[in-house]
Amino acid sequence: MANRKERQRFERLMMGHLDGAYNLALWLVREPAEAEDIVQTAYMRAFEHFHTFTGGNAAGWIMTIVRNTAYNWLNKQKRNSNLISFDEVLHSHEPDNRKQLTPEEAVSINARSSQLMEQMERLPVEFREALFLREIEGYSYKEIAEITQVPKGTVMSRLSRGRGQLQNLLLEQQKRRQQNGM
Amino acid sequence: MVCNEIQQNIEAYLDGELTLSDRRDFEEHLGNCNNCQLRLEAVRKLNTSIKKIGYSSRPSGLKRNIRAGLLDLSGEDSPGFNWSQLLGFSGASALFAGVGVWLVMGVMINSPLQLAHTDELISAHVRSLMVDHMTDIASSDRHTVKPWFNGKLDFSPNVVDFKDHGYPLVGGRLDYLKGRPTAALIYKRRAHVINLFVRKADTPAQITTMQLIQHQGYQLLNWQERGLTYTLVSDLNSKELQAFANKLQP
Ligand SMILES: [Zn+2]
């Protein structure tokens, strides 16, 4: 039966990326239950549109659907709560209003994963996404540009500003810890 | 090359995105510049600690739920399922053309098929989400829930638990919709609450196709069968709600 063959082919190509898909959703929405739901929805959607997958990078294909589903959810949340979010276009020509750390300061940063994740959550979601795809998944700039549907230059700027802001946040956190004698 | 140019390339260098010749220039400068070395070291250190975060383990049921969803969608384990019946009219051809159900929903929303009392059903669903409003009889046992409706309704709703399929029965409730006593059966899908409203049909003899309506972020699935009108209401995604509707139909 054709349906069955399609489903088996889908599972063979896509199920192996479930950990990456779930963690991407988790990094984006930060709520395990929502991330689970988003991945489930994304996989159902992906299967429905499986005919549009013409071979090639299966991981990139499913990741795109997962992140789009996550952004739909985030946009819905934003509408519901009237949150004003970071506007990348508006701010892209301003320097980040954070000072550039000295090399000595930057290299003095030591963060455990939990501390790092705590600060990571304070970054704009687009920066977090780029960092996840680069550092956790190991994608190239070109692949990240395809998954997130932006030019390569935007990927580079997101990564760079994400890392810069993280260093600032981590240093502040570290200073607070030291002040508190921890 | 001056430090400024070099420092702009630190990340591209670490990310393996420099061309061979840029890479050579970069490394040559680095060998003679402590300042740039230190900056490189700082970014490398940050990257390493990000990598160390690694994966969180995914929920144990996720893979199983996706498999079940795929089986539902591919129609392998549900011989009674009929897309054209579900979608009706032009909706079916849109689906088969690969346009997808969300477009079909758009058609439905603007069509005269829209339920007259969509808002009332959604309100009833939202009310049920309030603390202590979900169930009048909280039980996952169909043999407890079904008799509870005796004498409260002028019909006897069929009550089935779909726990094995990931849609456990939570309980029952008596509502009044359009001034008519209505059985509300409450199911869950993960953290999502699903209300199944069952009431006497306005025009019992009429045969209707299943309707899918999206409104205010909720999904409603409505159909009529043997003189009763059934409506599912939930914020669950429409795919899984349809899969559930399919199970509810004998
Ligand atoms: Zn230098």
PDB file of C-alpha atoms in Angstrom, chain B residues 115 117 121 195-199 220-223 229-233:
ATOM      1  CA  LEU B 115     -21.936  26.671  13.209  1.00  0.00           C
ATOM      2  CA  HIS B 117     -23.332  28.744  17.954  1.00  0.00           C
ATOM      3  CA  LEU B 121     -19.472  26.132  22.293  1.00  0.00           C
ATOM      4  CA  ASN B 195     -14.668  18.739  25.338  1.00  0.00           C
ATOM      5  CA  LEU B 196     -16.993  16.450  23.435  1.00  0.00           C
ATOM      6  CA  PHE B 197     -20.470  17.975  23.415  1.00  0.00           C
ATOM      7  CA  VAL B 198     -23.331  15.626  22.574  1.00  0.00           C
ATOM      8  CA  ARG B 199     -26.868  16.877  22.149  1.00  0.00           C
ATOM      9  CA  LEU B 220     -14.079  22.660  16.507  1.00  0.00           C
ATOM     10  CA  LEU B 221     -15.091  19.464  14.788  1.00  0.00           C
ATOM     11  CA  ASN B 222     -18.780  19.027  14.285  1.00  0.00           C
ATOM     12  CA  TRP B 223     -20.785  16.128  12.922  1.00  0.00           C
ATOM     13  CA  THR B 229     -24.980  16.310  17.130  1.00  0.00           C
ATOM     14  CA  TYR B 230     -21.370  15.875  18.239  1.00  0.00           C
ATOM     15  CA  THR B 231     -18.875  18.704  18.615  1.00  0.00           C
ATOM     16  CA  LEU B 232     -15.275  18.440  19.716  1.00  0.00           C
ATOM     17  CA  VAL B 233     -13.720  21.640  21.053  1.00  0.00           C
TER      18      VAL B 233
END
